[in-house]
Amino acid sequence: MFNRILNFRNFIAAMVVSIAFGGMNAQADPPKEKPPAAKTYDFTLENFEILRTRSRHNDTDHVSFALKVGDKIYPAKVKHMGDLNDGTFKVGLSFSGVTVPKPDTKIVLTYLVLNSGHKQDEVSKWLEKGATELLKKGATAAGAWGEVISYIGNIGIEFLFPNCDGWVAGDHITLTGQKVASYGASHKETREYQGLDSPTGCGRNSIYKVTWSVKQK
């Protein structure tokens, strides 16, 4: 009799423990997935190659590079390259340690290359304005090289160019955090730009190639 009572008590105790822990498991929230960690990158305008100048001999080239990540705008950087003929020339403008918070974060990078004999201060203002306005314009400015330059002309810069001065390369590139992450440790891309019609007395229409890159930190 005593053994039966003891076994019954043990049974009841086991049931209580089972119910208690079972209830706890039933009420526990499922583990939440951690949001993707933010990633950090370097965006760089590496170089450009001149296959054919816009001017009859040398082009006096100036470059701008700007970046937008989400709602944050990184102001345009400008570099004056000097008088150049055919060849490849290092630019090295870079935005380092840029945080991209999420896979769906939108990234826009713009660059412009201008042949101009004007004073550098004036040229810097044009390049900064052009690159920044392209960032603001967003995806509707993306497309063919000619469409990008048409947009730049609409903000009043194109009409300031005399003689053989003019745009020789430029772009508006839209990415996402997911796209950049898919590149892995690094990605490098080169794009070619056939020149716009130049005035009589200049060289044939220019041909430039521009290389940009992104590197994960």
mmCIF file with all atom_site columns, C-alpha atoms in Angstrom:
data_model
loop_
_atom_site.group_PDB
_atom_site.id
_atom_site.type_symbol
_atom_site.label_atom_id
_atom_site.label_alt_id
_atom_site.label_comp_id
_atom_site.label_asym_id
_atom_site.label_entity_id
_atom_site.label_seq_id
_atom_site.pdbx_PDB_ins_code
_atom_site.Cartn_x
_atom_site.Cartn_y
_atom_site.Cartn_z
_atom_site.occupancy
_atom_site.B_iso_or_equiv
_atom_site.pdbx_formal_charge
_atom_site.auth_seq_id
_atom_site.auth_comp_id
_atom_site.auth_asym_id
_atom_site.auth_atom_id
_atom_site.pdbx_PDB_model_num
ATOM 1   C CA . MET A 1 1   ? 0.000  0.000  0.000   1.00 0.00 ? 1   MET A CA 1
ATOM 2   C CA . PHE A 1 2   ? 2.776  2.349  0.929   1.00 0.00 ? 2   PHE A CA 1
ATOM 3   C CA . ASN A 1 3   ? 4.518  1.726  -2.439  1.00 0.00 ? 3   ASN A CA 1
ATOM 4   C CA . ARG A 1 4   ? 1.306  2.497  -4.316  1.00 0.00 ? 4   ARG A CA 1
ATOM 5   C CA . ILE A 1 5   ? 0.933  5.817  -2.517  1.00 0.00 ? 5   ILE A CA 1
ATOM 6   C CA . LEU A 1 6   ? 4.579  6.682  -3.195  1.00 0.00 ? 6   LEU A CA 1
ATOM 7   C CA . ASN A 1 7   ? 4.263  5.827  -6.879  1.00 0.00 ? 7   ASN A CA 1
ATOM 8   C CA . PHE A 1 8   ? 1.096  7.912  -7.127  1.00 0.00 ? 8   PHE A CA 1
ATOM 9   C CA . ARG A 1 9   ? 2.841  10.890 -5.536  1.00 0.00 ? 9   ARG A CA 1
ATOM 10  C CA . ASN A 1 10  ? 5.763  10.525 -7.945  1.00 0.00 ? 10  ASN A CA 1
ATOM 11  C CA . PHE A 1 11  ? 3.333  10.380 -10.852 1.00 0.00 ? 11  PHE A CA 1
ATOM 12  C CA . ILE A 1 12  ? 1.548  13.529 -9.704  1.00 0.00 ? 12  ILE A CA 1
ATOM 13  C CA . ALA A 1 13  ? 4.872  15.347 -9.221  1.00 0.00 ? 13  ALA A CA 1
ATOM 14  C CA . ALA A 1 14  ? 6.029  14.363 -12.708 1.00 0.00 ? 14  ALA A CA 1
ATOM 15  C CA . MET A 1 15  ? 2.744  15.592 -14.212 1.00 0.00 ? 15  MET A CA 1
ATOM 16  C CA . VAL A 1 16  ? 3.053  18.939 -12.423 1.00 0.00 ? 16  VAL A CA 1
ATOM 17  C CA . VAL A 1 17  ? 6.602  19.434 -13.712 1.00 0.00 ? 17  VAL A CA 1
ATOM 18  C CA . SER A 1 18  ? 5.576  18.428 -17.231 1.00 0.00 ? 18  SER A CA 1
ATOM 19  C CA . ILE A 1 19  ? 2.617  20.796 -17.268 1.00 0.00 ? 19  ILE A CA 1
ATOM 20  C CA . ALA A 1 20  ? 4.652  23.646 -15.810 1.00 0.00 ? 20  ALA A CA 1
ATOM 21  C CA . PHE A 1 21  ? 7.478  23.385 -18.317 1.00 0.00 ? 21  PHE A CA 1
ATOM 22  C CA . GLY A 1 22  ? 5.123  22.602 -21.162 1.00 0.00 ? 22  GLY A CA 1
ATOM 23  C CA . GLY A 1 23  ? 3.165  25.739 -20.372 1.00 0.00 ? 23  GLY A CA 1
ATOM 24  C CA . MET A 1 24  ? 6.323  27.773 -20.269 1.00 0.00 ? 24  MET A CA 1
ATOM 25  C CA . ASN A 1 25  ? 7.377  26.456 -23.658 1.00 0.00 ? 25  ASN A CA 1
ATOM 26  C CA . ALA A 1 26  ? 3.947  27.127 -25.120 1.00 0.00 ? 26  ALA A CA 1
ATOM 27  C CA . GLN A 1 27  ? 3.951  30.712 -23.884 1.00 0.00 ? 27  GLN A CA 1
ATOM 28  C CA . ALA A 1 28  ? 7.522  31.529 -24.917 1.00 0.00 ? 28  ALA A CA 1
ATOM 29  C CA . ASP A 1 29  ? 7.861  33.804 -27.956 1.00 0.00 ? 29  ASP A CA 1
ATOM 30  C CA . PRO A 1 30  ? 9.759  32.361 -30.917 1.00 0.00 ? 30  PRO A CA 1
ATOM 31  C CA . PRO A 1 31  ? 13.279 33.770 -31.249 1.00 0.00 ? 31  PRO A CA 1
ATOM 32  C CA . LYS A 1 32  ? 13.377 36.934 -33.321 1.00 0.00 ? 32  LYS A CA 1
ATOM 33  C CA . GLU A 1 33  ? 15.627 37.134 -36.344 1.00 0.00 ? 33  GLU A CA 1
ATOM 34  C CA . LYS A 1 34  ? 18.387 39.660 -35.968 1.00 0.00 ? 34  LYS A CA 1
ATOM 35  C CA . PRO A 1 35  ? 18.257 42.493 -38.512 1.00 0.00 ? 35  PRO A CA 1
ATOM 36  C CA . PRO A 1 36  ? 21.061 42.408 -41.101 1.00 0.00 ? 36  PRO A CA 1
ATOM 37  C CA . ALA A 1 37  ? 24.159 44.135 -39.805 1.00 0.00 ? 37  ALA A CA 1
ATOM 38  C CA . ALA A 1 38  ? 25.133 47.450 -41.390 1.00 0.00 ? 38  ALA A CA 1
ATOM 39  C CA . LYS A 1 39  ? 28.081 47.217 -43.770 1.00 0.00 ? 39  LYS A CA 1
ATOM 40  C CA . THR A 1 40  ? 30.866 49.707 -44.439 1.00 0.00 ? 40  THR A CA 1
ATOM 41  C CA . TYR A 1 41  ? 32.384 50.484 -47.832 1.00 0.00 ? 41  TYR A CA 1
ATOM 42  C CA . ASP A 1 42  ? 34.845 52.671 -49.706 1.00 0.00 ? 42  ASP A CA 1
ATOM 43  C CA . PHE A 1 43  ? 33.493 54.172 -52.949 1.00 0.00 ? 43  PHE A CA 1
ATOM 44  C CA . THR A 1 44  ? 36.234 55.388 -55.298 1.00 0.00 ? 44  THR A CA 1
ATOM 45  C CA . LEU A 1 45  ? 36.506 57.050 -58.692 1.00 0.00 ? 45  LEU A CA 1
ATOM 46  C CA . GLU A 1 46  ? 39.647 55.233 -59.778 1.00 0.00 ? 46  GLU A CA 1
ATOM 47  C CA . ASN A 1 47  ? 40.721 56.674 -63.138 1.00 0.00 ? 47  ASN A CA 1
ATOM 48  C CA . PHE A 1 48  ? 39.719 57.661 -66.621 1.00 0.00 ? 48  PHE A CA 1
ATOM 49  C CA . GLU A 1 49  ? 41.185 56.799 -69.992 1.00 0.00 ? 49  GLU A CA 1
ATOM 50  C CA . ILE A 1 50  ? 41.248 59.140 -72.986 1.00 0.00 ? 50  ILE A CA 1
ATOM 51  C CA . LEU A 1 51  ? 41.004 57.316 -76.283 1.00 0.00 ? 51  LEU A CA 1
ATOM 52  C CA . ARG A 1 52  ? 40.319 60.531 -78.201 1.00 0.00 ? 52  ARG A CA 1
ATOM 53  C CA . THR A 1 53  ? 40.308 64.140 -76.972 1.00 0.00 ? 53  THR A CA 1
ATOM 54  C CA . ARG A 1 54  ? 37.522 66.641 -77.586 1.00 0.00 ? 54  ARG A CA 1
ATOM 55  C CA . SER A 1 55  ? 39.994 69.416 -78.394 1.00 0.00 ? 55  SER A CA 1
ATOM 56  C CA . ARG A 1 56  ? 42.323 69.220 -81.363 1.00 0.00 ? 56  ARG A CA 1
ATOM 57  C CA . HIS A 1 57  ? 45.302 68.498 -79.102 1.00 0.00 ? 57  HIS A CA 1
ATOM 58  C CA . ASN A 1 58  ? 45.008 68.416 -75.280 1.00 0.00 ? 58  ASN A CA 1
ATOM 59  C CA . ASP A 1 59  ? 41.883 68.432 -73.131 1.00 0.00 ? 59  ASP A CA 1
ATOM 60  C CA . THR A 1 60  ? 42.025 70.410 -69.880 1.00 0.00 ? 60  THR A CA 1
ATOM 61  C CA . ASP A 1 61  ? 40.105 68.011 -67.676 1.00 0.00 ? 61  ASP A CA 1
ATOM 62  C CA . HIS A 1 62  ? 38.364 68.432 -64.331 1.00 0.00 ? 62  HIS A CA 1
ATOM 63  C CA . VAL A 1 63  ? 36.499 65.718 -62.404 1.00 0.00 ? 63  VAL A CA 1
ATOM 64  C CA . SER A 1 64  ? 33.768 65.618 -59.759 1.00 0.00 ? 64  SER A CA 1
ATOM 65  C CA . PHE A 1 65  ? 32.479 62.681 -57.712 1.00 0.00 ? 65  PHE A CA 1
ATOM 66  C CA . ALA A 1 66  ? 29.451 62.671 -55.371 1.00 0.00 ? 66  ALA A CA 1
ATOM 67  C CA . LEU A 1 67  ? 27.552 60.075 -53.350 1.00 0.00 ? 67  LEU A CA 1
ATOM 68  C CA . LYS A 1 68  ? 24.172 59.644 -51.672 1.00 0.00 ? 68  LYS A CA 1
ATOM 69  C CA . VAL A 1 69  ? 23.317 56.801 -49.263 1.00 0.00 ? 69  VAL A CA 1
ATOM 70  C CA . GLY A 1 70  ? 19.711 56.748 -48.119 1.00 0.00 ? 70  GLY A CA 1
ATOM 71  C CA . ASP A 1 71  ? 18.924 60.377 -47.277 1.00 0.00 ? 71  ASP A CA 1
ATOM 72  C CA . LYS A 1 72  ? 22.540 61.303 -46.573 1.00 0.00 ? 72  LYS A CA 1
ATOM 73  C CA . ILE A 1 73  ? 24.369 63.303 -49.244 1.00 0.00 ? 73  ILE A CA 1
ATOM 74  C CA . TYR A 1 74  ? 28.155 63.282 -49.370 1.00 0.00 ? 74  TYR A CA 1
ATOM 75  C CA . PRO A 1 75  ? 29.172 66.605 -50.991 1.00 0.00 ? 75  PRO A CA 1
ATOM 76  C CA . ALA A 1 76  ? 30.893 66.437 -54.347 1.00 0.00 ? 76  ALA A CA 1
ATOM 77  C CA . LYS A 1 77  ? 34.671 66.213 -54.452 1.00 0.00 ? 77  LYS A CA 1
ATOM 78  C CA . VAL A 1 78  ? 36.557 67.898 -57.297 1.00 0.00 ? 78  VAL A CA 1
ATOM 79  C CA . LYS A 1 79  ? 39.960 67.270 -58.824 1.00 0.00 ? 79  LYS A CA 1
ATOM 80  C CA . HIS A 1 80  ? 41.656 69.342 -61.525 1.00 0.00 ? 80  HIS A CA 1
ATOM 81  C CA . MET A 1 81  ? 43.609 66.983 -63.764 1.00 0.00 ? 81  MET A CA 1
ATOM 82  C CA . GLY A 1 82  ? 45.357 69.481 -66.073 1.00 0.00 ? 82  GLY A CA 1
ATOM 83  C CA . ASP A 1 83  ? 46.179 69.302 -69.796 1.00 0.00 ? 83  ASP A CA 1
ATOM 84  C CA . LEU A 1 84  ? 45.959 65.719 -71.015 1.00 0.00 ? 84  LEU A CA 1
ATOM 85  C CA . ASN A 1 85  ? 46.171 63.733 -74.230 1.00 0.00 ? 85  ASN A CA 1
ATOM 86  C CA . ASP A 1 86  ? 45.485 60.066 -74.861 1.00 0.00 ? 86  ASP A CA 1
ATOM 87  C CA . GLY A 1 87  ? 46.228 57.692 -71.972 1.00 0.00 ? 87  GLY A CA 1
ATOM 88  C CA . THR A 1 88  ? 45.000 56.550 -68.552 1.00 0.00 ? 88  THR A CA 1
ATOM 89  C CA . PHE A 1 89  ? 45.033 58.982 -65.623 1.00 0.00 ? 89  PHE A CA 1
ATOM 90  C CA . LYS A 1 90  ? 44.518 58.225 -61.936 1.00 0.00 ? 90  LYS A CA 1
ATOM 91  C CA . VAL A 1 91  ? 41.794 60.224 -60.195 1.00 0.00 ? 91  VAL A CA 1
ATOM 92  C CA . GLY A 1 92  ? 41.608 58.630 -56.744 1.00 0.00 ? 92  GLY A CA 1
ATOM 93  C CA . LEU A 1 93  ? 38.615 60.562 -55.399 1.00 0.00 ? 93  LEU A CA 1
ATOM 94  C CA . SER A 1 94  ? 37.096 58.462 -52.621 1.00 0.00 ? 94  SER A CA 1
ATOM 95  C CA . PHE A 1 95  ? 34.424 58.346 -49.924 1.00 0.00 ? 95  PHE A CA 1
ATOM 96  C CA . SER A 1 96  ? 35.838 56.055 -47.241 1.00 0.00 ? 96  SER A CA 1
ATOM 97  C CA . GLY A 1 97  ? 34.114 54.287 -44.368 1.00 0.00 ? 97  GLY A CA 1
ATOM 98  C CA . VAL A 1 98  ? 30.602 54.813 -45.745 1.00 0.00 ? 98  VAL A CA 1
ATOM 99  C CA . THR A 1 99  ? 27.951 52.958 -43.721 1.00 0.00 ? 99  THR A CA 1
ATOM 100 C CA . VAL A 1 100 ? 25.121 51.280 -45.637 1.00 0.00 ? 100 VAL A CA 1
ATOM 101 C CA . PRO A 1 101 ? 22.504 50.433 -42.972 1.00 0.00 ? 101 PRO A CA 1
ATOM 102 C CA . LYS A 1 102 ? 20.214 47.930 -44.713 1.00 0.00 ? 102 LYS A CA 1
ATOM 103 C CA . PRO A 1 103 ? 19.927 45.780 -47.859 1.00 0.00 ? 103 PRO A CA 1
ATOM 104 C CA . ASP A 1 104 ? 17.171 48.028 -49.227 1.00 0.00 ? 104 ASP A CA 1
ATOM 105 C CA . THR A 1 105 ? 19.122 51.258 -48.637 1.00 0.00 ? 105 THR A CA 1
ATOM 106 C CA . LYS A 1 106 ? 19.360 53.174 -51.906 1.00 0.00 ? 106 LYS A CA 1
ATOM 107 C CA . ILE A 1 107 ? 22.806 54.289 -53.075 1.00 0.00 ? 107 ILE A CA 1
ATOM 108 C CA . VAL A 1 108 ? 23.434 56.836 -55.825 1.00 0.00 ? 108 VAL A CA 1
ATOM 109 C CA . LEU A 1 109 ? 26.844 57.815 -57.118 1.00 0.00 ? 109 LEU A CA 1
ATOM 110 C CA . THR A 1 110 ? 27.520 60.429 -59.768 1.00 0.00 ? 110 THR A CA 1
ATOM 111 C CA . TYR A 1 111 ? 30.618 61.634 -61.561 1.00 0.00 ? 111 TYR A CA 1
ATOM 112 C CA . LEU A 1 112 ? 31.369 64.168 -64.262 1.00 0.00 ? 112 LEU A CA 1
ATOM 113 C CA . VAL A 1 113 ? 34.434 64.868 -66.391 1.00 0.00 ? 113 VAL A CA 1
ATOM 114 C CA . LEU A 1 114 ? 34.661 68.292 -68.014 1.00 0.00 ? 114 LEU A CA 1
ATOM 115 C CA . ASN A 1 115 ? 37.087 69.702 -70.569 1.00 0.00 ? 115 ASN A CA 1
ATOM 116 C CA . SER A 1 116 ? 37.351 73.412 -69.813 1.00 0.00 ? 116 SER A CA 1
ATOM 117 C CA . GLY A 1 117 ? 39.917 76.183 -70.042 1.00 0.00 ? 117 GLY A CA 1
ATOM 118 C CA . HIS A 1 118 ? 38.042 78.368 -67.541 1.00 0.00 ? 118 HIS A CA 1
ATOM 119 C CA . LYS A 1 119 ? 39.395 79.325 -64.136 1.00 0.00 ? 119 LYS A CA 1
ATOM 120 C CA . GLN A 1 120 ? 39.437 76.447 -61.694 1.00 0.00 ? 120 GLN A CA 1
ATOM 121 C CA . ASP A 1 121 ? 37.182 78.210 -59.172 1.00 0.00 ? 121 ASP A CA 1
ATOM 122 C CA . GLU A 1 122 ? 34.443 78.580 -61.775 1.00 0.00 ? 122 GLU A CA 1
ATOM 123 C CA . VAL A 1 123 ? 34.870 75.025 -62.989 1.00 0.00 ? 123 VAL A CA 1
ATOM 124 C CA . SER A 1 124 ? 34.688 73.679 -59.426 1.00 0.00 ? 124 SER A CA 1
ATOM 125 C CA . LYS A 1 125 ? 31.328 75.388 -58.901 1.00 0.00 ? 125 LYS A CA 1
ATOM 126 C CA . TRP A 1 126 ? 29.926 73.907 -62.121 1.00 0.00 ? 126 TRP A CA 1
ATOM 127 C CA . LEU A 1 127 ? 31.140 70.421 -61.298 1.00 0.00 ? 127 LEU A CA 1
ATOM 128 C CA . GLU A 1 128 ? 29.878 70.531 -57.712 1.00 0.00 ? 128 GLU A CA 1
ATOM 129 C CA . LYS A 1 129 ? 26.499 71.813 -58.844 1.00 0.00 ? 129 LYS A CA 1
ATOM 130 C CA . GLY A 1 130 ? 26.209 69.253 -61.628 1.00 0.00 ? 130 GLY A CA 1
ATOM 131 C CA . ALA A 1 131 ? 27.109 66.231 -59.506 1.00 0.00 ? 131 ALA A CA 1
ATOM 132 C CA . THR A 1 132 ? 24.878 67.326 -56.617 1.00 0.00 ? 132 THR A CA 1
ATOM 133 C CA . GLU A 1 133 ? 21.878 68.046 -58.835 1.00 0.00 ? 133 GLU A CA 1
ATOM 134 C CA . LEU A 1 134 ? 22.227 64.598 -60.378 1.00 0.00 ? 134 LEU A CA 1
ATOM 135 C CA . LEU A 1 135 ? 22.051 63.092 -56.884 1.00 0.00 ? 135 LEU A CA 1
ATOM 136 C CA . LYS A 1 136 ? 18.867 65.028 -56.138 1.00 0.00 ? 136 LYS A CA 1
ATOM 137 C CA . LYS A 1 137 ? 17.267 64.111 -59.428 1.00 0.00 ? 137 LYS A CA 1
ATOM 138 C CA . GLY A 1 138 ? 17.312 60.425 -58.611 1.00 0.00 ? 138 GLY A CA 1
ATOM 139 C CA . ALA A 1 139 ? 16.525 57.544 -60.914 1.00 0.00 ? 139 ALA A CA 1
ATOM 140 C CA . THR A 1 140 ? 14.847 59.682 -63.589 1.00 0.00 ? 140 THR A CA 1
ATOM 141 C CA . ALA A 1 141 ? 18.271 61.028 -64.548 1.00 0.00 ? 141 ALA A CA 1
ATOM 142 C CA . ALA A 1 142 ? 19.657 57.550 -65.109 1.00 0.00 ? 142 ALA A CA 1
ATOM 143 C CA . GLY A 1 143 ? 20.034 56.238 -68.613 1.00 0.00 ? 143 GLY A CA 1
ATOM 144 C CA . ALA A 1 144 ? 22.066 57.052 -71.666 1.00 0.00 ? 144 ALA A CA 1
ATOM 145 C CA . TRP A 1 145 ? 25.044 59.392 -71.367 1.00 0.00 ? 145 TRP A CA 1
ATOM 146 C CA . GLY A 1 146 ? 23.293 61.941 -73.571 1.00 0.00 ? 146 GLY A CA 1
ATOM 147 C CA . GLU A 1 147 ? 20.287 62.016 -71.243 1.00 0.00 ? 147 GLU A CA 1
ATOM 148 C CA . VAL A 1 148 ? 22.513 62.744 -68.258 1.00 0.00 ? 148 VAL A CA 1
ATOM 149 C CA . ILE A 1 149 ? 24.128 65.668 -70.054 1.00 0.00 ? 149 ILE A CA 1
ATOM 150 C CA . SER A 1 150 ? 20.757 66.969 -71.232 1.00 0.00 ? 150 SER A CA 1
ATOM 151 C CA . TYR A 1 151 ? 19.700 67.127 -67.602 1.00 0.00 ? 151 TYR A CA 1
ATOM 152 C CA . ILE A 1 152 ? 22.898 68.988 -66.682 1.00 0.00 ? 152 ILE A CA 1
ATOM 153 C CA . GLY A 1 153 ? 22.203 71.440 -69.494 1.00 0.00 ? 153 GLY A CA 1
ATOM 154 C CA . ASN A 1 154 ? 18.726 72.085 -68.146 1.00 0.00 ? 154 ASN A CA 1
ATOM 155 C CA . ILE A 1 155 ? 20.160 73.462 -64.897 1.00 0.00 ? 155 ILE A CA 1
ATOM 156 C CA . GLY A 1 156 ? 22.038 76.164 -66.813 1.00 0.00 ? 156 GLY A CA 1
ATOM 157 C CA . ILE A 1 157 ? 25.615 74.912 -67.014 1.00 0.00 ? 157 ILE A CA 1
ATOM 158 C CA . GLU A 1 158 ? 25.911 73.731 -70.619 1.00 0.00 ? 158 GLU A CA 1
ATOM 159 C CA . PHE A 1 159 ? 25.329 77.187 -72.071 1.00 0.00 ? 159 PHE A CA 1
ATOM 160 C CA . LEU A 1 160 ? 28.421 78.574 -70.339 1.00 0.00 ? 160 LEU A CA 1
ATOM 161 C CA . PHE A 1 161 ? 30.867 76.555 -72.457 1.00 0.00 ? 161 PHE A CA 1
ATOM 162 C CA . PRO A 1 162 ? 32.674 78.324 -75.325 1.00 0.00 ? 162 PRO A CA 1
ATOM 163 C CA . ASN A 1 163 ? 35.100 76.956 -77.933 1.00 0.00 ? 163 ASN A CA 1
ATOM 164 C CA . CYS A 1 164 ? 35.901 73.244 -77.479 1.00 0.00 ? 164 CYS A CA 1
ATOM 165 C CA . ASP A 1 165 ? 34.913 73.155 -73.812 1.00 0.00 ? 165 ASP A CA 1
ATOM 166 C CA . GLY A 1 166 ? 32.312 70.587 -72.827 1.00 0.00 ? 166 GLY A CA 1
ATOM 167 C CA . TRP A 1 167 ? 31.410 67.424 -70.980 1.00 0.00 ? 167 TRP A CA 1
ATOM 168 C CA . VAL A 1 168 ? 33.418 64.364 -71.985 1.00 0.00 ? 168 VAL A CA 1
ATOM 169 C CA . ALA A 1 169 ? 32.099 61.783 -69.492 1.00 0.00 ? 169 ALA A CA 1
ATOM 170 C CA . GLY A 1 170 ? 29.601 61.421 -66.676 1.00 0.00 ? 170 GLY A CA 1
ATOM 171 C CA . ASP A 1 171 ? 27.096 59.091 -65.107 1.00 0.00 ? 171 ASP A CA 1
ATOM 172 C CA . HIS A 1 172 ? 24.342 58.536 -62.565 1.00 0.00 ? 172 HIS A CA 1
ATOM 173 C CA . ILE A 1 173 ? 24.540 55.049 -61.043 1.00 0.00 ? 173 ILE A CA 1
ATOM 174 C CA . THR A 1 174 ? 21.837 53.660 -58.745 1.00 0.00 ? 174 THR A CA 1
ATOM 175 C CA . LEU A 1 175 ? 22.552 50.714 -56.443 1.00 0.00 ? 175 LEU A CA 1
ATOM 176 C CA . THR A 1 176 ? 21.153 49.164 -53.252 1.00 0.00 ? 176 THR A CA 1
ATOM 177 C CA . GLY A 1 177 ? 22.772 47.793 -50.129 1.00 0.00 ? 177 GLY A CA 1
ATOM 178 C CA . GLN A 1 178 ? 21.875 44.298 -51.311 1.00 0.00 ? 178 GLN A CA 1
ATOM 179 C CA . LYS A 1 179 ? 23.470 44.863 -54.719 1.00 0.00 ? 179 LYS A CA 1
ATOM 180 C CA . VAL A 1 180 ? 26.691 46.217 -53.246 1.00 0.00 ? 180 VAL A CA 1
ATOM 181 C CA . ALA A 1 181 ? 26.864 43.332 -50.755 1.00 0.00 ? 181 ALA A CA 1
ATOM 182 C CA . SER A 1 182 ? 26.547 40.877 -53.654 1.00 0.00 ? 182 SER A CA 1
ATOM 183 C CA . TYR A 1 183 ? 29.830 42.216 -55.061 1.00 0.00 ? 183 TYR A CA 1
ATOM 184 C CA . GLY A 1 184 ? 31.712 40.582 -52.183 1.00 0.00 ? 184 GLY A CA 1
ATOM 185 C CA . ALA A 1 185 ? 35.009 42.062 -51.037 1.00 0.00 ? 185 ALA A CA 1
ATOM 186 C CA . SER A 1 186 ? 35.360 44.441 -53.987 1.00 0.00 ? 186 SER A CA 1
ATOM 187 C CA . HIS A 1 187 ? 33.962 45.416 -57.361 1.00 0.00 ? 187 HIS A CA 1
ATOM 188 C CA . LYS A 1 188 ? 35.388 47.503 -60.185 1.00 0.00 ? 188 LYS A CA 1
ATOM 189 C CA . GLU A 1 189 ? 33.529 48.738 -63.249 1.00 0.00 ? 189 GLU A CA 1
ATOM 190 C CA . THR A 1 190 ? 34.571 50.631 -66.395 1.00 0.00 ? 190 THR A CA 1
ATOM 191 C CA . ARG A 1 191 ? 32.145 52.519 -68.630 1.00 0.00 ? 191 ARG A CA 1
ATOM 192 C CA . GLU A 1 192 ? 32.743 54.139 -72.020 1.00 0.00 ? 192 GLU A CA 1
ATOM 193 C CA . TYR A 1 193 ? 31.416 57.532 -73.136 1.00 0.00 ? 193 TYR A CA 1
ATOM 194 C CA . GLN A 1 194 ? 31.179 58.553 -76.765 1.00 0.00 ? 194 GLN A CA 1
ATOM 195 C CA . GLY A 1 195 ? 31.593 62.309 -76.992 1.00 0.00 ? 195 GLY A CA 1
ATOM 196 C CA . LEU A 1 196 ? 28.908 64.799 -77.888 1.00 0.00 ? 196 LEU A CA 1
ATOM 197 C CA . ASP A 1 197 ? 29.201 66.860 -81.059 1.00 0.00 ? 197 ASP A CA 1
ATOM 198 C CA . SER A 1 198 ? 31.992 69.419 -80.766 1.00 0.00 ? 198 SER A CA 1
ATOM 199 C CA . PRO A 1 199 ? 32.143 72.775 -82.610 1.00 0.00 ? 199 PRO A CA 1
ATOM 200 C CA . THR A 1 200 ? 33.904 73.209 -85.941 1.00 0.00 ? 200 THR A CA 1
ATOM 201 C CA . GLY A 1 201 ? 37.650 73.567 -85.467 1.00 0.00 ? 201 GLY A CA 1
ATOM 202 C CA . CYS A 1 202 ? 37.813 71.169 -82.519 1.00 0.00 ? 202 CYS A CA 1
ATOM 203 C CA . GLY A 1 203 ? 38.928 67.571 -82.671 1.00 0.00 ? 203 GLY A CA 1
ATOM 204 C CA . ARG A 1 204 ? 36.652 64.686 -83.521 1.00 0.00 ? 204 ARG A CA 1
ATOM 205 C CA . ASN A 1 205 ? 34.080 63.716 -80.915 1.00 0.00 ? 205 ASN A CA 1
ATOM 206 C CA . SER A 1 206 ? 35.829 62.511 -77.777 1.00 0.00 ? 206 SER A CA 1
ATOM 207 C CA . ILE A 1 207 ? 35.948 58.963 -76.421 1.00 0.00 ? 207 ILE A CA 1
ATOM 208 C CA . TYR A 1 208 ? 36.563 58.471 -72.695 1.00 0.00 ? 208 TYR A CA 1
ATOM 209 C CA . LYS A 1 209 ? 36.402 55.510 -70.317 1.00 0.00 ? 209 LYS A CA 1
ATOM 210 C CA . VAL A 1 210 ? 35.842 55.926 -66.564 1.00 0.00 ? 210 VAL A CA 1
ATOM 211 C CA . THR A 1 211 ? 36.498 53.320 -63.861 1.00 0.00 ? 211 THR A CA 1
ATOM 212 C CA . TRP A 1 212 ? 34.859 53.364 -60.419 1.00 0.00 ? 212 TRP A CA 1
ATOM 213 C CA . SER A 1 213 ? 35.032 50.837 -57.598 1.00 0.00 ? 213 SER A CA 1
ATOM 214 C CA . VAL A 1 214 ? 33.489 49.805 -54.284 1.00 0.00 ? 214 VAL A CA 1
ATOM 215 C CA . LYS A 1 215 ? 35.368 47.914 -51.573 1.00 0.00 ? 215 LYS A CA 1
ATOM 216 C CA . GLN A 1 216 ? 33.929 46.374 -48.410 1.00 0.00 ? 216 GLN A CA 1
ATOM 217 C CA . LYS A 1 217 ? 35.767 47.303 -45.211 1.00 0.00 ? 217 LYS A CA 1
#
